[in-house]
Amino acid sequence: MSTAPAAEGTAQAVMLPGWRLSARATWALVWLVFYFLPTTINVLSVLSEHKRDGRPIAAWEPMCWEYSSALGGLAALPLVYLGIRRAPGWARAPLRTLGLHLLLMIAYGVVHISLMMGLRVIVYALVGGHYHNAGSWADIFLYEVRKDALTYLIAAAILTMGRQLVRLSRVVALVEAQQAAVVSAPIAPPLPEPPAPEPPARLELKVGTRRVFVAPEEIIQVSAAGKYVEVMTRERVHLVRRSLADIQSDLPPHLFVRVHRSRLLNRATIQRVDSRPSGDLDITLTTGLTVTASRRYKAELLEV
């Protein structure tokens, strides 16, 4: 199969409702059971069939066959995780997603088969024997890679469902915490209405030898460009020699949000937000422009 130790880097500490194991420990348990429980059953089945047919066989041989395959598959497991994390998504780029999964599916088969056959050769050599293939290497590869393709698909499905379950558990935990906070919170007297916010002052931009004054609400985005920043409005882009952090301090915090370490966006220009499997976001602006937001700034972007 194939997948990674945890659904996401931040999922390692997530606890499912009613479940005492962390996400990392849960994934380890899932994959150990997935690979080694059927393997043990296969070993016992082979021993039982040989005994029934009157063909005695040493117990270490079927153990070598089956466990070498399980270890090879477990070693190739990160390739499935890589496919889930790196694929651009079926909705956004179906051909690229299909191509990546096909490439990783073949790589999964190569890793699995190579380790499996190598372990068998080593084990047989250690006991003074010689491992004989049932056919040519090409025949073995074609036979095994078909099974590995199915294993890859099953592992990818398990990983995808697991990641969704982890995300769902976060939402459930958040809703329960909010409900508990509402129930336990004391009833406070109504607060006086805050004064209407003053209109933001215009932002002064030094563009070469000129000084340009722009109202913050006219700015669409601000992005870093080396030692400069590009301030984009609907009319033009101003190149200003300032740092992104410096210009952010002059902008209204309720109006602008950081979506990437090198980009600020005007919240009023955000039309749609689409999630990627990697956790990053694609943001479509009212101008038709699409920009990428890092998952590092996802919480700040989506807060109301």
Short mmCIF file of C-alpha atoms in Angstrom, two decimals:
data_model
loop_
_atom_site.label_atom_id
_atom_site.label_comp_id
_atom_site.label_asym_id
_atom_site.label_seq_id
_atom_site.Cartn_x
_atom_site.Cartn_y
_atom_site.Cartn_z
CA MET A 1 0.00 0.00 0.00
CA SER A 2 1.16 3.48 0.51
CA THR A 3 0.54 6.45 2.69
CA ALA A 4 2.29 8.40 5.33
CA PRO A 5 2.68 8.17 9.06
CA ALA A 6 0.24 11.01 9.61
CA ALA A 7 -2.40 12.70 7.53
CA GLU A 8 -0.73 16.06 7.88
CA GLY A 9 2.14 17.48 9.87
CA THR A 10 -0.27 19.11 12.28
CA ALA A 11 -2.44 16.02 12.54
CA GLN A 12 0.05 14.16 14.71
CA ALA A 13 -1.38 15.51 17.95
CA VAL A 14 -5.06 15.40 16.94
CA MET A 15 -7.19 13.08 19.06
CA LEU A 16 -10.36 11.67 17.56
CA PRO A 17 -13.47 11.91 19.76
CA GLY A 18 -13.43 8.89 22.09
CA TRP A 19 -10.05 7.71 20.74
CA ARG A 20 -6.97 7.84 22.97
CA LEU A 21 -4.27 7.43 20.33
CA SER A 22 -2.74 10.32 18.42
CA ALA A 23 -3.13 10.48 14.64
CA ARG A 24 0.45 9.25 14.10
CA ALA A 25 -0.05 6.23 16.38
CA THR A 26 -3.42 5.53 14.76
CA TRP A 27 -1.89 5.53 11.25
CA ALA A 28 0.91 3.22 12.41
CA LEU A 29 -1.67 0.80 13.81
CA VAL A 30 -3.77 0.97 10.62
CA TRP A 31 -0.86 0.14 8.34
CA LEU A 32 0.60 -2.59 10.57
CA VAL A 33 -2.78 -4.32 10.65
CA PHE A 34 -3.32 -3.70 6.92
CA TYR A 35 -0.01 -5.29 5.94
CA PHE A 36 0.80 -7.87 8.57
CA LEU A 37 -2.57 -9.33 9.63
CA PRO A 38 -3.36 -10.67 6.11
CA THR A 39 0.30 -11.71 5.82
CA THR A 40 0.10 -13.86 8.95
CA ILE A 41 -3.15 -15.40 7.75
CA ASN A 42 -1.52 -16.22 4.38
CA VAL A 43 1.42 -17.93 6.12
CA LEU A 44 -0.92 -20.12 8.16
CA SER A 45 -2.95 -20.92 5.03
CA VAL A 46 0.15 -22.03 3.09
CA LEU A 47 1.29 -24.26 5.96
CA SER A 48 -2.20 -25.76 6.25
CA GLU A 49 -2.46 -26.44 2.49
CA HIS A 50 0.94 -28.15 2.34
CA LYS A 51 0.12 -30.31 5.35
CA ARG A 52 -3.23 -31.27 3.83
CA ASP A 53 -1.64 -32.21 0.51
CA GLY A 54 1.13 -34.21 2.15
CA ARG A 55 3.83 -31.79 0.98
CA PRO A 56 5.77 -30.85 4.11
CA ILE A 57 7.40 -27.44 4.06
CA ALA A 58 9.59 -25.61 6.57
CA ALA A 59 7.66 -22.84 8.34
CA TRP A 60 10.33 -20.26 7.57
CA GLU A 61 9.73 -20.47 3.80
CA PRO A 62 6.13 -19.15 3.63
CA MET A 63 7.07 -16.65 6.35
CA CYS A 64 9.92 -15.45 4.13
CA TRP A 65 7.63 -15.19 1.07
CA GLU A 66 4.80 -13.35 2.78
CA TYR A 67 6.65 -11.08 5.21
CA SER A 68 9.18 -9.99 2.59
CA SER A 69 6.23 -8.80 0.50
CA ALA A 70 4.68 -7.01 3.48
CA LEU A 71 7.94 -5.27 4.39
CA GLY A 72 8.46 -4.19 0.78
CA GLY A 73 4.97 -2.72 0.63
CA LEU A 74 5.41 -0.95 3.96
CA ALA A 75 8.70 0.58 2.74
CA ALA A 76 6.95 1.85 -0.41
CA LEU A 77 4.09 3.34 1.62
CA PRO A 78 5.37 6.97 1.58
CA LEU A 79 4.90 7.05 -2.21
CA VAL A 80 1.12 6.94 -1.79
CA TYR A 81 1.31 9.73 0.78
CA LEU A 82 3.41 11.73 -1.68
CA GLY A 83 0.77 11.25 -4.38
CA ILE A 84 -2.03 12.49 -2.11
CA ARG A 85 -0.03 15.51 -0.93
CA ARG A 86 1.45 16.60 -4.28
CA ALA A 87 -1.40 15.92 -6.72
CA PRO A 88 -2.95 19.21 -7.89
CA GLY A 89 -6.46 17.73 -7.60
CA TRP A 90 -8.92 16.02 -9.95
CA ALA A 91 -11.07 19.13 -10.31
CA ARG A 92 -8.19 21.54 -11.07
CA ALA A 93 -5.88 19.38 -13.23
CA PRO A 94 -7.22 15.86 -13.85
CA LEU A 95 -4.56 14.85 -16.40
CA ARG A 96 -1.66 15.99 -14.21
CA THR A 97 -3.20 14.26 -11.21
CA LEU A 98 -3.69 11.03 -13.17
CA GLY A 99 -0.14 11.18 -14.55
CA LEU A 100 1.39 11.70 -11.11
CA HIS A 101 -0.54 8.80 -9.60
CA LEU A 102 0.37 6.49 -12.50
CA LEU A 103 4.05 7.40 -12.12
CA LEU A 104 4.00 6.83 -8.36
CA MET A 105 2.02 3.62 -8.85
CA ILE A 106 4.83 2.22 -11.01
CA ALA A 107 7.44 3.48 -8.54
CA TYR A 108 5.52 1.79 -5.74
CA GLY A 109 5.65 -1.51 -7.63
CA VAL A 110 9.37 -1.16 -8.33
CA VAL A 111 10.21 -0.47 -4.66
CA HIS A 112 7.94 -3.23 -3.39
CA ILE A 113 9.15 -5.89 -5.84
CA SER A 114 12.83 -4.98 -5.49
CA LEU A 115 12.79 -5.16 -1.70
CA MET A 116 10.63 -8.26 -1.66
CA MET A 117 12.88 -10.22 -4.03
CA GLY A 118 16.04 -8.92 -2.40
CA LEU A 119 14.91 -10.02 1.07
CA ARG A 120 14.00 -13.47 -0.21
CA VAL A 121 17.40 -13.94 -1.86
CA ILE A 122 19.16 -12.83 1.36
CA VAL A 123 17.09 -15.08 3.65
CA TYR A 124 17.59 -18.14 1.45
CA ALA A 125 21.33 -17.44 1.29
CA LEU A 126 21.51 -17.18 5.10
CA VAL A 127 19.99 -20.65 5.52
CA GLY A 128 22.33 -22.10 2.88
CA GLY A 129 19.79 -22.31 0.08
CA HIS A 130 19.00 -20.54 -3.18
CA TYR A 131 15.81 -18.72 -4.00
CA HIS A 132 14.34 -19.86 -7.33
CA ASN A 133 11.95 -17.59 -9.21
CA ALA A 134 8.81 -19.10 -10.63
CA GLY A 135 9.54 -17.34 -13.92
CA SER A 136 11.66 -14.62 -15.49
CA TRP A 137 12.14 -11.29 -13.76
CA ALA A 138 9.96 -9.63 -16.40
CA ASP A 139 7.13 -12.10 -15.78
CA ILE A 140 7.40 -11.60 -12.04
CA PHE A 141 7.36 -7.82 -12.40
CA LEU A 142 4.29 -7.82 -14.69
CA TYR A 143 2.48 -10.20 -12.34
CA GLU A 144 3.29 -8.28 -9.17
CA VAL A 145 2.84 -4.75 -10.55
CA ARG A 146 -0.81 -5.47 -11.35
CA LYS A 147 -1.43 -6.39 -7.73
CA ASP A 148 0.59 -3.40 -6.57
CA ALA A 149 -1.60 -1.06 -8.62
CA LEU A 150 -4.66 -2.27 -6.71
CA THR A 151 -2.79 -2.03 -3.41
CA TYR A 152 -1.76 1.56 -4.24
CA LEU A 153 -5.37 2.53 -4.99
CA ILE A 154 -6.68 0.96 -1.78
CA ALA A 155 -3.98 2.69 0.28
CA ALA A 156 -4.75 6.03 -1.36
CA ALA A 157 -8.44 5.59 -0.54
CA ILE A 158 -7.64 4.72 3.09
CA LEU A 159 -5.38 7.75 3.43
CA THR A 160 -7.89 10.12 1.85
CA MET A 161 -10.73 8.91 4.08
CA GLY A 162 -8.46 9.07 7.11
CA ARG A 163 -7.47 12.66 6.39
CA GLN A 164 -11.12 13.62 6.02
CA LEU A 165 -11.92 11.88 9.32
CA VAL A 166 -9.17 13.83 11.10
CA ARG A 167 -10.47 17.11 9.65
CA LEU A 168 -14.03 16.22 10.63
CA SER A 169 -12.89 15.43 14.18
CA ARG A 170 -11.37 18.91 14.41
CA VAL A 171 -14.64 20.52 13.34
CA VAL A 172 -16.61 18.43 15.86
CA ALA A 173 -14.19 19.30 18.65
CA LEU A 174 -14.37 23.00 17.75
CA VAL A 175 -18.18 23.02 17.69
CA GLU A 176 -18.36 21.19 21.03
CA ALA A 177 -15.89 23.64 22.58
CA GLN A 178 -17.88 26.62 21.30
CA GLN A 179 -21.14 25.15 22.61
CA ALA A 180 -19.57 24.50 26.02
CA ALA A 181 -18.21 28.05 26.11
CA VAL A 182 -21.65 29.49 25.31
CA VAL A 183 -23.34 27.40 28.01
CA SER A 184 -20.77 28.24 30.69
CA ALA A 185 -20.31 31.90 29.82
CA PRO A 186 -22.00 34.34 32.23
CA ILE A 187 -24.68 36.61 30.85
CA ALA A 188 -23.08 39.98 30.41
CA PRO A 189 -24.91 43.30 30.06
CA PRO A 190 -25.09 44.58 26.50
CA LEU A 191 -22.07 46.56 25.48
CA PRO A 192 -22.47 50.07 24.18
CA GLU A 193 -22.22 50.36 20.46
CA PRO A 194 -18.68 51.19 19.39
CA PRO A 195 -18.17 54.51 17.64
CA ALA A 196 -18.16 54.39 13.89
CA PRO A 197 -14.63 53.83 12.59
CA GLU A 198 -12.94 56.81 11.08
CA PRO A 199 -12.26 56.57 7.37
CA PRO A 200 -8.69 55.34 6.79
CA ALA A 201 -6.14 57.92 5.84
CA ARG A 202 -4.55 57.72 2.45
CA LEU A 203 -1.35 55.72 2.14
CA GLU A 204 1.72 57.61 0.95
CA LEU A 205 3.87 55.70 -1.57
CA LYS A 206 7.28 56.92 -2.69
CA VAL A 207 7.60 55.80 -6.30
CA GLY A 208 10.98 56.94 -7.55
CA THR A 209 11.03 60.75 -7.21
CA ARG A 210 7.23 60.99 -6.97
CA ARG A 211 4.89 60.63 -4.01
CA VAL A 212 1.63 58.83 -4.74
CA PHE A 213 -1.32 58.87 -2.33
CA VAL A 214 -3.64 55.86 -2.45
CA ALA A 215 -6.69 55.10 -0.31
CA PRO A 216 -6.28 51.66 1.33
CA GLU A 217 -9.64 50.43 0.01
CA GLU A 218 -8.37 51.01 -3.55
CA ILE A 219 -5.48 48.55 -3.04
CA ILE A 220 -6.10 45.00 -4.30
CA GLN A 221 -2.94 43.32 -3.05
CA VAL A 222 0.58 44.03 -1.86
CA SER A 223 3.33 41.55 -2.75
CA ALA A 224 7.05 41.39 -1.99
CA ALA A 225 9.49 41.75 -4.88
CA GLY A 226 13.02 41.53 -3.52
CA LYS A 227 13.86 44.80 -1.77
CA TYR A 228 10.64 46.33 -3.10
CA VAL A 229 6.92 45.76 -2.76
CA GLU A 230 4.35 45.90 -5.54
CA VAL A 231 1.19 47.77 -4.55
CA MET A 232 -1.56 46.78 -7.00
CA THR A 233 -4.65 48.90 -7.60
CA ARG A 234 -7.21 48.56 -10.36
CA GLU A 235 -5.41 51.22 -12.41
CA ARG A 236 -1.74 50.27 -12.03
CA VAL A 237 0.99 48.61 -9.98
CA HIS A 238 3.29 50.85 -7.91
CA LEU A 239 6.82 49.61 -7.16
CA VAL A 240 7.85 50.94 -3.74
CA ARG A 241 11.15 50.46 -1.93
CA ARG A 242 9.75 49.27 1.42
CA SER A 243 9.43 45.94 3.22
CA LEU A 244 6.15 44.07 3.27
CA ALA A 245 5.99 44.18 7.07
CA ASP A 246 6.60 47.92 7.06
CA ILE A 247 3.79 48.68 4.63
CA GLN A 248 1.46 46.25 6.43
CA SER A 249 1.82 48.31 9.60
CA ASP A 250 0.37 51.33 7.75
CA LEU A 251 -2.67 49.44 6.42
CA PRO A 252 -5.95 48.91 8.32
CA PRO A 253 -5.67 45.44 9.94
CA HIS A 254 -9.39 44.77 9.57
CA LEU A 255 -9.17 45.34 5.80
CA PHE A 256 -5.95 43.53 4.86
CA VAL A 257 -4.95 39.96 5.62
CA ARG A 258 -1.66 38.16 5.08
CA VAL A 259 -2.17 35.05 2.92
CA HIS A 260 1.48 34.25 2.18
CA ARG A 261 4.82 35.32 3.58
CA SER A 262 5.18 37.55 0.50
CA ARG A 263 1.59 38.72 -0.08
CA LEU A 264 -1.19 40.80 1.55
CA LEU A 265 -4.75 40.83 0.22
CA ASN A 266 -7.62 43.26 0.54
CA ARG A 267 -10.42 41.19 2.08
CA ALA A 268 -13.01 43.13 0.08
CA THR A 269 -11.50 41.85 -3.19
CA ILE A 270 -11.75 38.15 -2.27
CA GLN A 271 -14.49 36.48 -4.31
CA ARG A 272 -13.85 32.75 -3.74
CA VAL A 273 -11.52 30.46 -1.78
CA ASP A 274 -10.76 26.90 -3.00
CA SER A 275 -8.83 24.35 -0.93
CA ARG A 276 -6.06 22.15 -2.30
CA PRO A 277 -5.35 18.59 -1.05
CA SER A 278 -2.03 19.93 0.29
CA GLY A 279 -3.85 22.36 2.61
CA ASP A 280 -2.92 25.45 0.58
CA LEU A 281 -5.66 27.64 -0.91
CA ASP A 282 -6.44 29.18 -4.29
CA ILE A 283 -8.05 32.62 -3.93
CA THR A 284 -10.04 34.13 -6.79
CA LEU A 285 -10.28 37.91 -6.64
CA THR A 286 -13.05 40.13 -7.96
CA THR A 287 -10.63 41.20 -10.70
CA GLY A 288 -10.46 37.62 -12.01
CA LEU A 289 -6.91 37.14 -10.74
CA THR A 290 -6.15 33.90 -8.86
CA VAL A 291 -3.44 33.84 -6.19
CA THR A 292 -2.14 31.14 -3.86
CA ALA A 293 -2.48 31.32 -0.07
CA SER A 294 -0.24 29.30 2.21
CA ARG A 295 -1.93 26.97 4.69
CA ARG A 296 0.23 28.68 7.35
CA TYR A 297 -2.05 31.73 7.11
CA LYS A 298 -5.30 29.78 6.54
CA ALA A 299 -6.76 30.47 10.00
CA GLU A 300 -6.22 34.23 9.75
CA LEU A 301 -7.70 34.31 6.25
CA LEU A 302 -10.87 32.38 7.11
CA GLU A 303 -11.61 34.04 10.43
CA VAL A 304 -14.74 36.18 10.36
#
